[in-house]
Coordinates of C-alpha atoms and ligand atoms in Angstrom, one line a residue:
Chain M
M249 CA 13.0 -46.6 20.1
E250 CA 13.6 -44.1 17.4
E251 CA 17.0 -43.6 16.2
L252 CA 18.0 -40.3 15.4
L253 CA 21.3 -39.3 13.9
Y254 CA 23.4 -36.9 16.2
Y255 CA 26.5 -34.8 15.9
P256 CA 27.9 -34.2 19.2
G257 CA 30.8 -31.6 18.5
C258 CA 34.2 -31.4 20.4
S259 CA 32.7 -29.5 23.8
L260 CA 30.0 -32.6 24.3
K261 CA 33.1 -35.0 24.6
D262 CA 34.9 -32.6 27.3
T263 CA 34.2 -29.7 28.9
A264 CA 30.5 -30.3 28.3
I265 CA 30.5 -34.1 29.0
G266 CA 27.4 -33.7 31.2
F267 CA 25.3 -31.9 28.2
E268 CA 25.9 -34.8 26.3
E269 CA 25.1 -37.8 28.8
S270 CA 22.2 -35.6 29.9
A271 CA 21.0 -35.5 26.4
I272 CA 21.1 -39.2 26.0
Y273 CA 19.4 -39.9 29.3
A274 CA 16.5 -37.9 28.4
S275 CA 16.1 -38.6 25.0
R276 CA 15.7 -42.1 26.0
Q277 CA 13.0 -41.2 28.1
L278 CA 11.1 -39.7 25.1
G279 CA 11.5 -42.8 23.5
I280 CA 15.0 -42.0 21.4
E281 CA 18.2 -42.9 20.9
L282 CA 20.8 -40.0 19.6
K283 CA 22.8 -42.0 17.0
E284 CA 26.3 -40.5 17.2
M285 CA 27.6 -40.0 13.6
E286 CA 30.2 -42.6 13.0
R287 CA 32.5 -39.9 11.3
W288 CA 32.5 -36.4 12.3
N289 CA 34.8 -33.3 13.0
C290 CA 35.2 -30.2 14.3
C291 CA 32.7 -27.8 12.7
G292 CA 35.1 -24.7 13.1
T293 CA 32.9 -23.2 16.2
V294 CA 32.4 -20.1 14.0
Y295 CA 31.0 -19.5 10.7
S296 CA 33.6 -17.8 8.4
L297 CA 31.9 -14.4 6.8
T298 CA 34.6 -13.9 4.5
A299 CA 33.2 -14.0 1.5
D300 CA 36.3 -15.4 -0.9
N301 CA 37.6 -18.3 1.7
L302 CA 35.9 -21.3 0.7
M303 CA 38.7 -23.3 2.8
K304 CA 37.1 -22.9 6.1
Q305 CA 33.2 -23.8 4.9
L306 CA 35.5 -27.6 4.4
G307 CA 34.9 -28.5 8.1
P308 CA 31.0 -27.7 8.5
V309 CA 30.0 -29.0 4.7
R310 CA 32.2 -32.4 5.5
N311 CA 30.1 -33.1 8.6
L312 CA 27.0 -32.8 6.1
V313 CA 28.8 -35.3 3.9
H314 CA 29.1 -38.0 6.4
A315 CA 25.8 -37.9 7.5
Q316 CA 24.7 -37.8 3.9
E317 CA 27.4 -40.9 3.4
E318 CA 25.4 -42.6 6.5
G319 CA 22.3 -42.5 4.7
Y320 CA 20.3 -39.8 6.8
E321 CA 18.6 -36.6 5.7
K322 CA 18.4 -34.9 9.2
V323 CA 21.0 -34.4 11.9
Y324 CA 20.4 -33.2 15.2
T325 CA 22.8 -31.1 17.1
L326 CA 22.9 -29.8 20.7
C327 CA 25.6 -27.4 20.7
S328 CA 24.3 -24.0 20.1
M329 CA 27.5 -23.1 18.4
C330 CA 28.1 -26.0 15.9
D331 CA 24.2 -25.9 15.0
N332 CA 24.7 -22.1 13.8
T333 CA 28.0 -23.0 12.0
L334 CA 26.4 -26.2 9.9
K335 CA 23.4 -24.5 9.3
R336 CA 24.8 -21.3 7.8
S337 CA 27.3 -23.5 5.8
N338 CA 24.6 -25.5 4.7
R339 CA 22.6 -22.7 3.7
L340 CA 25.6 -21.1 2.0
V341 CA 26.0 -24.3 -0.5
K342 CA 21.9 -25.1 -1.0
N343 CA 22.0 -21.2 -2.6
D344 CA 25.2 -21.4 -4.6
P345 CA 25.4 -24.3 -6.5
E346 CA 28.8 -22.7 -7.8
K347 CA 30.3 -22.7 -4.6
L348 CA 29.1 -26.2 -3.5
E349 CA 30.7 -27.4 -6.8
K350 CA 33.9 -26.1 -5.8
I351 CA 33.8 -27.2 -2.3
N352 CA 32.8 -31.2 -4.0
S353 CA 35.9 -30.7 -6.4
F354 CA 37.9 -29.8 -3.4
M355 CA 37.0 -32.9 -0.9
D356 CA 38.0 -36.1 -3.0
R357 CA 38.0 -38.6 0.0
E358 CA 34.3 -38.1 0.0
E359 CA 31.3 -38.2 -2.1
D360 CA 29.7 -35.2 -3.6
Y361 CA 27.7 -33.1 -1.4
L362 CA 23.8 -33.0 -2.8
G363 CA 22.8 -30.3 -0.4
E364 CA 19.9 -32.4 0.8
V365 CA 21.1 -33.1 4.5
T366 CA 18.9 -30.5 7.4
V367 CA 20.4 -29.8 10.5
K368 CA 18.1 -29.6 13.5
H369 CA 18.7 -28.5 16.9
Y370 CA 17.5 -30.5 19.7
L371 CA 14.9 -27.4 20.7
E372 CA 13.5 -28.0 17.7
L373 CA 13.4 -31.5 17.9
L374 CA 11.5 -31.2 21.4
R375 CA 9.2 -28.1 19.9
D376 CA 8.3 -29.3 16.2
E377 CA 8.6 -33.1 16.4
L378 CA 7.8 -34.4 19.7
G379 CA 6.0 -31.3 21.4
W380 CA 5.8 -29.7 24.9
D381 CA 3.2 -32.5 26.2
A382 CA 5.7 -35.0 25.2
V383 CA 8.4 -33.4 26.9
R384 CA 6.2 -33.1 30.4
E385 CA 5.6 -37.0 30.2
P386 CA 8.6 -38.2 31.6
V387 CA 8.3 -35.7 34.4
R388 CA 9.0 -37.6 38.0
E389 CA 10.1 -34.7 40.0
P390 CA 8.2 -31.4 38.7
L391 CA 10.0 -28.7 39.3
K392 CA 7.6 -26.3 41.2
G393 CA 8.6 -23.3 42.5
L394 CA 12.2 -22.9 40.9
N395 CA 12.7 -19.8 38.9
V396 CA 14.9 -20.4 35.7
A397 CA 16.2 -17.7 33.6
P398 CA 16.7 -18.6 29.8
Y399 CA 19.8 -17.8 27.9
Y400 CA 19.5 -17.9 24.4
G401 CA 23.0 -15.9 23.4
C402 CA 23.8 -15.8 19.8
M403 CA 23.9 -18.3 17.8
L404 CA 20.2 -20.1 18.4
T405 CA 18.4 -17.2 16.8
R406 CA 20.6 -15.2 14.9
P407 CA 20.8 -14.6 12.0
K408 CA 17.0 -14.4 11.2
E409 CA 17.3 -16.8 8.1
I410 CA 18.6 -19.6 10.3
G411 CA 17.7 -19.0 13.7
L412 CA 15.2 -21.2 15.5
D413 CA 12.5 -18.3 17.0
D414 CA 12.4 -14.7 17.0
P415 CA 15.5 -12.9 17.3
H416 CA 13.7 -10.3 19.7
N417 CA 11.0 -12.1 21.3
P418 CA 12.4 -15.6 21.9
T419 CA 9.8 -18.2 23.4
V420 CA 11.4 -21.7 23.1
L421 CA 12.9 -21.7 26.0
E422 CA 10.5 -20.5 28.1
D423 CA 8.1 -23.1 26.8
F424 CA 10.7 -25.8 27.7
I425 CA 10.8 -24.5 31.1
S426 CA 7.3 -24.5 31.5
S427 CA 6.9 -28.1 30.1
L428 CA 9.4 -29.2 33.2
G429 CA 7.0 -27.6 35.4
A430 CA 9.4 -24.6 36.4
E431 CA 9.0 -20.8 36.4
P432 CA 10.9 -19.0 33.1
V433 CA 12.4 -15.6 34.4
D434 CA 11.9 -12.7 32.3
Y435 CA 14.8 -10.6 32.3
P436 CA 16.5 -8.4 30.0
Y437 CA 19.9 -10.0 28.9
H438 CA 18.6 -13.3 27.7
S439 CA 19.9 -12.6 24.2
E440 CA 22.9 -10.2 25.0
C441 CA 26.2 -12.2 24.0
C442 CA 28.4 -13.3 26.5
G443 CA 31.3 -12.2 25.4
S444 CA 32.4 -15.5 23.3
Y445 CA 35.6 -16.0 22.0
N446 CA 36.8 -12.7 23.5
T447 CA 37.3 -14.6 26.9
V448 CA 40.6 -15.6 25.5
E449 CA 42.4 -12.8 25.4
K450 CA 39.8 -9.7 26.8
K451 CA 39.0 -11.7 29.8
D452 CA 37.6 -8.4 31.4
I453 CA 35.1 -7.9 28.9
V454 CA 34.0 -11.2 29.5
L455 CA 33.9 -11.0 33.3
K456 CA 31.8 -8.1 33.2
Q457 CA 29.2 -9.0 30.6
A458 CA 29.0 -12.4 32.6
G459 CA 28.4 -10.1 35.8
K460 CA 26.0 -8.3 34.0
I461 CA 24.1 -11.1 32.5
T462 CA 23.6 -13.0 35.6
S463 CA 23.2 -10.5 38.4
S464 CA 20.2 -9.1 35.9
A465 CA 18.5 -12.9 35.6
A466 CA 19.4 -13.1 39.8
A467 CA 17.4 -9.8 40.6
A468 CA 14.7 -11.1 38.8
G469 CA 14.6 -14.0 41.1
A470 CA 16.4 -16.9 38.9
D471 CA 17.4 -19.8 40.7
L472 CA 19.4 -20.9 37.8
I473 CA 20.0 -20.3 34.1
I474 CA 19.8 -22.8 31.8
T475 CA 21.9 -22.6 27.9
S476 CA 22.6 -24.6 25.0
C477 CA 25.8 -23.5 24.5
P478 CA 29.4 -24.4 26.0
L479 CA 30.9 -21.5 25.3
C480 CA 28.4 -19.3 26.8
H481 CA 28.2 -22.1 29.7
Y482 CA 31.9 -21.3 30.6
N483 CA 31.9 -17.8 30.5
L484 CA 28.5 -17.5 32.6
D485 CA 29.7 -20.1 34.8
T486 CA 33.5 -20.2 35.0
R487 CA 33.7 -16.4 34.5
Q488 CA 30.8 -15.5 36.5
S489 CA 32.4 -17.3 39.7
E490 CA 35.8 -15.3 39.1
Y491 CA 33.6 -12.0 38.6
I492 CA 31.6 -12.7 41.9
R493 CA 35.2 -13.6 43.7
R494 CA 37.3 -10.3 41.9
E495 CA 34.2 -8.0 43.4
N496 CA 33.1 -9.6 46.2
S497 CA 29.8 -9.6 44.9
S498 CA 26.1 -11.2 45.2
K499 CA 25.0 -15.0 45.3
P500 CA 26.4 -17.0 42.0
V501 CA 23.3 -18.3 39.8
P502 CA 24.3 -21.9 38.8
V503 CA 24.2 -22.4 34.9
L504 CA 22.9 -25.7 33.6
Y505 CA 22.7 -27.1 30.1
I506 CA 18.8 -27.4 28.8
T507 CA 19.3 -31.3 28.9
Q508 CA 20.5 -31.2 32.3
L509 CA 17.6 -29.6 33.4
M510 CA 15.5 -32.4 31.8
A511 CA 17.5 -35.4 33.4
V512 CA 16.7 -33.7 36.6
A513 CA 13.3 -33.2 36.3
Y514 CA 12.9 -37.0 34.8
G515 CA 14.5 -38.3 38.0
N516 CA 18.4 -38.6 37.7
S517 CA 20.8 -35.9 38.3
D518 CA 23.9 -38.5 38.3
V519 CA 24.3 -38.3 34.3
C520 CA 24.4 -34.1 34.7
K521 CA 27.9 -34.6 36.1
F522 CA 27.7 -31.2 37.8
D523 CA 31.0 -31.6 39.6
K524 CA 32.5 -30.0 36.6
H525 CA 30.7 -26.8 37.4
A526 CA 32.4 -24.1 38.4
I527 CA 29.1 -23.1 40.3
D528 CA 27.4 -26.3 42.1
P529 CA 23.6 -26.2 40.9
R530 CA 22.6 -29.0 43.4
E531 CA 22.0 -26.4 46.0
A532 CA 19.6 -24.6 44.0
L533 CA 18.1 -27.7 42.8
A534 CA 17.7 -28.7 46.2
L535 CA 19.2 -31.9 45.5
E536 CA 21.4 -32.0 48.4
N537 CA 18.6 -31.9 50.9
K538 CA 16.8 -34.7 48.9
A539 CA 19.6 -36.7 49.1
L540 CA 20.3 -36.2 53.0
K541 CA 16.4 -36.8 53.7
E542 CA 16.4 -40.1 51.7
R543 CA 19.7 -41.3 53.8
Chain T
M28 CA 34.9 14.4 -1.5
K29 CA 37.3 12.3 -3.9
L30 CA 38.7 9.3 -3.4
T31 CA 42.1 8.8 -4.4
D32 CA 43.4 5.1 -5.5
S33 CA 44.6 3.8 -2.3
D34 CA 41.4 5.0 -0.5
Q35 CA 39.1 3.1 -3.5
D36 CA 41.2 0.0 -3.0
L37 CA 40.2 0.0 0.8
V38 CA 36.6 -0.2 -0.4
A39 CA 37.0 -2.7 -2.8
E40 CA 38.8 -4.9 -0.5
V41 CA 36.4 -4.9 2.3
E42 CA 33.2 -5.0 -0.3
E43 CA 35.3 -8.4 -1.9
L44 CA 36.0 -10.0 1.6
S45 CA 33.0 -9.3 2.9
G46 CA 30.7 -9.3 -0.1
E47 CA 28.7 -6.7 1.3
N48 CA 27.7 -3.2 -0.3
L49 CA 29.7 -0.5 1.7
Y50 CA 27.2 2.4 0.5
A51 CA 24.2 0.8 1.5
C52 CA 24.9 2.0 4.8
F53 CA 23.3 5.4 5.6
Q54 CA 24.9 5.8 8.9
C55 CA 21.5 5.8 11.1
G56 CA 23.8 4.2 14.2
K57 CA 21.0 1.4 15.2
C58 CA 24.2 -1.1 15.0
S59 CA 26.0 1.1 17.2
A60 CA 23.1 1.5 19.9
S61 CA 22.7 -2.6 19.6
C62 CA 26.3 -3.5 20.2
P63 CA 27.1 -4.4 24.1
F64 CA 30.7 -4.0 23.3
T65 CA 30.9 0.0 22.6
D66 CA 32.8 0.8 25.9
E67 CA 35.7 -1.3 24.7
M68 CA 35.6 0.1 21.3
D69 CA 37.6 3.3 19.6
E70 CA 35.3 3.7 16.7
L71 CA 31.8 2.6 17.0
P72 CA 30.6 -0.2 14.3
N73 CA 29.1 2.9 12.5
Q74 CA 32.0 4.8 12.1
L75 CA 34.2 1.8 11.3
I76 CA 31.8 1.6 8.4
R77 CA 31.7 5.1 7.2
R78 CA 35.6 5.3 7.6
V79 CA 35.8 2.5 5.6
Q80 CA 33.4 4.2 3.0
I81 CA 35.7 7.0 2.4
G82 CA 38.9 4.9 2.3
D83 CA 40.4 5.7 5.8
R84 CA 43.2 2.9 5.9
R85 CA 43.8 4.0 9.4
I86 CA 40.6 2.0 10.5
L87 CA 43.3 -0.8 10.1
Q88 CA 44.4 -0.1 13.7
S89 CA 41.6 0.2 15.4
K90 CA 40.8 -2.2 18.5
T91 CA 36.8 -2.0 17.5
P92 CA 37.0 -5.2 14.7
W93 CA 39.3 -7.1 17.4
V94 CA 36.4 -6.0 20.2
C95 CA 33.7 -7.4 18.0
A96 CA 32.5 -11.0 19.3
S97 CA 30.3 -11.5 16.1
C98 CA 27.1 -11.6 17.9
L99 CA 25.2 -10.6 15.3
S100 CA 23.1 -8.1 17.3
C101 CA 23.9 -5.4 14.8
E102 CA 23.1 -7.7 12.4
V103 CA 19.3 -8.0 12.9
E104 CA 18.9 -4.3 13.6
C105 CA 20.2 -2.8 10.6
P106 CA 17.4 -1.6 8.4
K107 CA 19.4 -1.7 5.4
G108 CA 20.4 -5.6 5.8
N109 CA 24.0 -4.7 5.9
D110 CA 25.8 -7.7 7.2
I111 CA 28.1 -5.9 9.7
P112 CA 30.1 -8.4 11.1
A113 CA 30.9 -9.2 7.8
I114 CA 32.5 -6.1 7.3
M115 CA 34.4 -6.5 10.7
E116 CA 35.7 -10.0 9.4
A117 CA 36.7 -8.4 6.1
V118 CA 39.0 -5.5 8.0
R119 CA 40.5 -8.2 10.1
E120 CA 41.2 -10.1 7.8
I121 CA 43.2 -7.6 5.7
T122 CA 45.5 -7.3 8.8
L123 CA 45.9 -11.3 8.8
R124 CA 46.5 -11.6 5.5
S125 CA 49.6 -9.3 5.7
N126 CA 50.8 -12.4 8.2
V127 CA 49.8 -10.2 10.9
D128 CA 48.2 -12.5 13.5
E129 CA 46.4 -10.6 16.1
T130 CA 46.8 -13.3 19.2
D131 CA 50.6 -13.9 19.9
L132 CA 50.7 -17.6 20.5
R133 CA 53.9 -17.3 22.4
D134 CA 52.5 -15.6 25.1
L135 CA 48.9 -16.9 25.6
D136 CA 48.0 -18.6 28.8
T137 CA 45.4 -21.4 27.5
R138 CA 45.4 -23.3 30.8
G139 CA 41.7 -23.8 31.7
L140 CA 40.1 -23.0 28.9
P141 CA 37.8 -24.9 26.8
E142 CA 38.7 -25.6 23.3
I143 CA 35.6 -24.4 22.0
A144 CA 36.8 -20.7 23.1
L145 CA 40.4 -21.2 21.8
V146 CA 39.4 -22.6 18.6
S147 CA 36.9 -19.9 17.9
N148 CA 39.5 -17.4 19.0
F149 CA 42.0 -18.5 16.7
R150 CA 39.6 -18.8 13.9
K151 CA 38.8 -15.0 14.6
K152 CA 42.3 -13.8 15.5
T153 CA 45.1 -15.7 13.2
G154 CA 45.8 -16.0 9.9
Ligands
SF4_100 S1 22.9 -0.2 11.2 FE1 23.2 -0.4 9.3 S2 22.3 1.2 8.0 FE2 22.5 1.8 10.1 S3 24.8 2.7 10.6 FE3 24.6 0.0 11.0 S4 25.5 -0.7 9.1 FE4 24.4 1.6 8.8
SF4_101 S1 28.3 -8.3 15.9 FE1 30.4 -7.1 16.3 S2 29.5 -4.9 15.9 FE2 27.7 -6.3 15.8 S3 26.8 -5.9 17.9 FE3 28.1 -8.0 18.1 S4 30.2 -7.1 19.0 FE4 28.9 -5.2 18.2

């Protein structure tokens, strides 16, 4: 089995545990062992946009140093927000030797970061290194007839300098969905922000936004939505369920992490921890009927 | 129109904090057209930039930078390559650095919220 260095980030150890466990399982079916970094810390979740304050770059850069200390040139992420933050900080210090030197002189317990680590998202691993045919290979339960809406959100494709696909017409999630045997659904809100951290203090904005995105996907025929961002997941799943209760509106659309869809297609939904979701996806995936039939 | 010293201070502060050239904006409005949250804002993103260009410090009281979710929709649309979210962050930072937090921890109900939401909110709304 090929071993790849993996940075989980905080959510995958807690609210998004089903994302991590399904990713570990799905990767093994592809001959890959995700080796968690021995030392890592929170990336800070959002990239700092203030030009003068390097303090907020320390969190992400420390993780890059740890990858370097463990002897790896590449580190893989699953969470879109971690991916974005690590990539942007990495880009900043690679392009600005003066800032890198300042940061290095500030971190005294770690070795100096040489700027040689590359950050890759799991979707880049699937698309660019393994290829869609390899992703299709372990499919045991082709998801035929299942309509899946890709939700890119913000952090996978923006800004252009680090985005993993075209910010206007991305296709990686559509190709991912097709490779698992399901049907990608086209709808206008695949890249519109869910409201992000405003879920903490401006919940109403997020409720409305979650309602808009999910009902648009439903109207386009989606049985479920996929994402790779734990914050989008919370907003589209939990906030959608609150929106539906408040507005007495339509049928809920379950939201899955990308690797949960892989695990289902590869024949193991136990690793998905679907009981953690506000909207249970099992009915949409017809897993309940199947379990009943098998009994 | 002539800018006074205090007007110019605002321009300089925002440029320093954001690393952006404010006068690169020619007010085309594409940023505002692409922003999903303008309904909740009291100034559109391009209006906020205009106010900073003319040094109008009242912009520090605007709701707009606190509604901005740093989603970068505007950033990919701007024909002048301006980093609008960085300008929003600079305006937020001026308030945060004067020791005024937007998020008041005392009356925040954090139950049920995932840490990714809390950490990102605190990173943007506390100093
Ligand atoms: S899109 Fe760019 S140039 Fe146009 S108004 Fe917005 S910031 Fe100014
Ligand atoms: S980054 Fe802020 S201003 Fe720009 S589109 Fe997103 S929410 Fe609107």
